[in-house]
DNA sequence: TTAGTTGCAAAGGCTTTGCACGCGC
DNA sequence: GCGCGTGCAAAGCCTTTGCAACTAA
């Protein structure tokens, strides 16, 4: 059983075939899928799984901190299974593809106290915009 | 006439009362409004303006680079009229308030060529997450 | 057994579109 | 007058919800 499923069971998750399949889809491929893409891949393994269940499951995984929700400027949210390793995103303005990247340095260092306006800063999300190799041709 | 309207007319925009009102709403207040909020404020000045026209106009302003679209994790996109001054955003995790900030240095410098995976990078959007003074009390 | 989960279908929020009328140039 | 812009309403996309049937523990 995957690490993800082990952690979920440890938190008292009822393990159903649907949840197992969603977890496997996310675990198997470190790509950033939309809910609908997760559903499409899940259906290949479990034909009767519903969209609602996929949405419910993804929402729970986000709440539990196992998966990150990535809202790009596109339409559908994407889900990032790489929640346990700090990273930032590279988003293709052409096709919406997302890649994980690991910039150097601490982005918070770029924001001096005078620019914090009394906020207690907890983190920074960086989205690098550009064109992927395919779209830049 | 506002700078914004001057620029738009220079680009051949047909100047209608609807477009003038949308431009005035954005120009008058450097807050980050949703399309619906823009519509609500526009209606105060021009009661018959339709949502479709507001959406069309905002979309054109984004295409022309006069306004930025900001997709936060919430539901509706927000429109940022401050497109001519590079800046980043400070978002309160408590109440959702957004503030413009101006970090030091070039965020692109933190992404070495080895981390670009063949993408042609055009920019970086940084969202600092934290709690505003009110919410951190 | 039984509380939590699922599937279905319908509703919901936000945005876009098709088309006839209106208006800036 | 021409052609773009507008308003309306309907459709579209993505997501959530209500509820009866189901099932893991």
mmCIF file of C-alpha atoms (C1' of nucleotides) in Angstrom, chain C residues 1-24:
data_model
loop_
_atom_site.group_PDB
_atom_site.id
_atom_site.type_symbol
_atom_site.label_atom_id
_atom_site.label_comp_id
_atom_site.label_asym_id
_atom_site.label_seq_id
_atom_site.Cartn_x
_atom_site.Cartn_y
_atom_site.Cartn_z
ATOM 1 C "C1'" DT C 1 -24.992 -2.959 12.831
ATOM 2 C "C1'" DT C 2 -24.325 1.610 11.587
ATOM 3 C "C1'" DA C 3 -22.092 5.642 10.477
ATOM 4 C "C1'" DG C 4 -19.593 7.068 6.789
ATOM 5 C "C1'" DT C 5 -19.417 6.810 1.548
ATOM 6 C "C1'" DT C 6 -21.205 6.484 -2.966
ATOM 7 C "C1'" DG C 7 -23.801 7.555 -7.334
ATOM 8 C "C1'" DC C 8 -27.081 10.087 -9.562
ATOM 9 C "C1'" DA C 9 -29.082 14.084 -10.983
ATOM 10 C "C1'" DA C 10 -30.094 18.599 -10.145
ATOM 11 C "C1'" DA C 11 -28.637 22.999 -8.712
ATOM 12 C "C1'" DG C 12 -25.173 26.533 -8.194
ATOM 13 C "C1'" DG C 13 -21.585 30.099 -9.257
ATOM 14 C "C1'" DC C 14 -18.988 32.223 -12.675
ATOM 15 C "C1'" DT C 15 -18.254 33.141 -17.487
ATOM 16 C "C1'" DT C 16 -19.029 32.931 -22.481
ATOM 17 C "C1'" DT C 17 -21.868 32.985 -26.586
ATOM 18 C "C1'" DG C 18 -25.532 33.863 -30.318
ATOM 19 C "C1'" DC C 19 -28.139 37.085 -32.200
ATOM 20 C "C1'" DA C 20 -30.792 41.235 -33.116
ATOM 21 C "C1'" DC C 21 -30.699 46.023 -32.011
ATOM 22 C "C1'" DG C 22 -28.154 50.309 -31.177
ATOM 23 C "C1'" DC C 23 -24.682 53.735 -31.585
ATOM 24 C "C1'" DG C 24 -19.715 55.815 -32.274
#
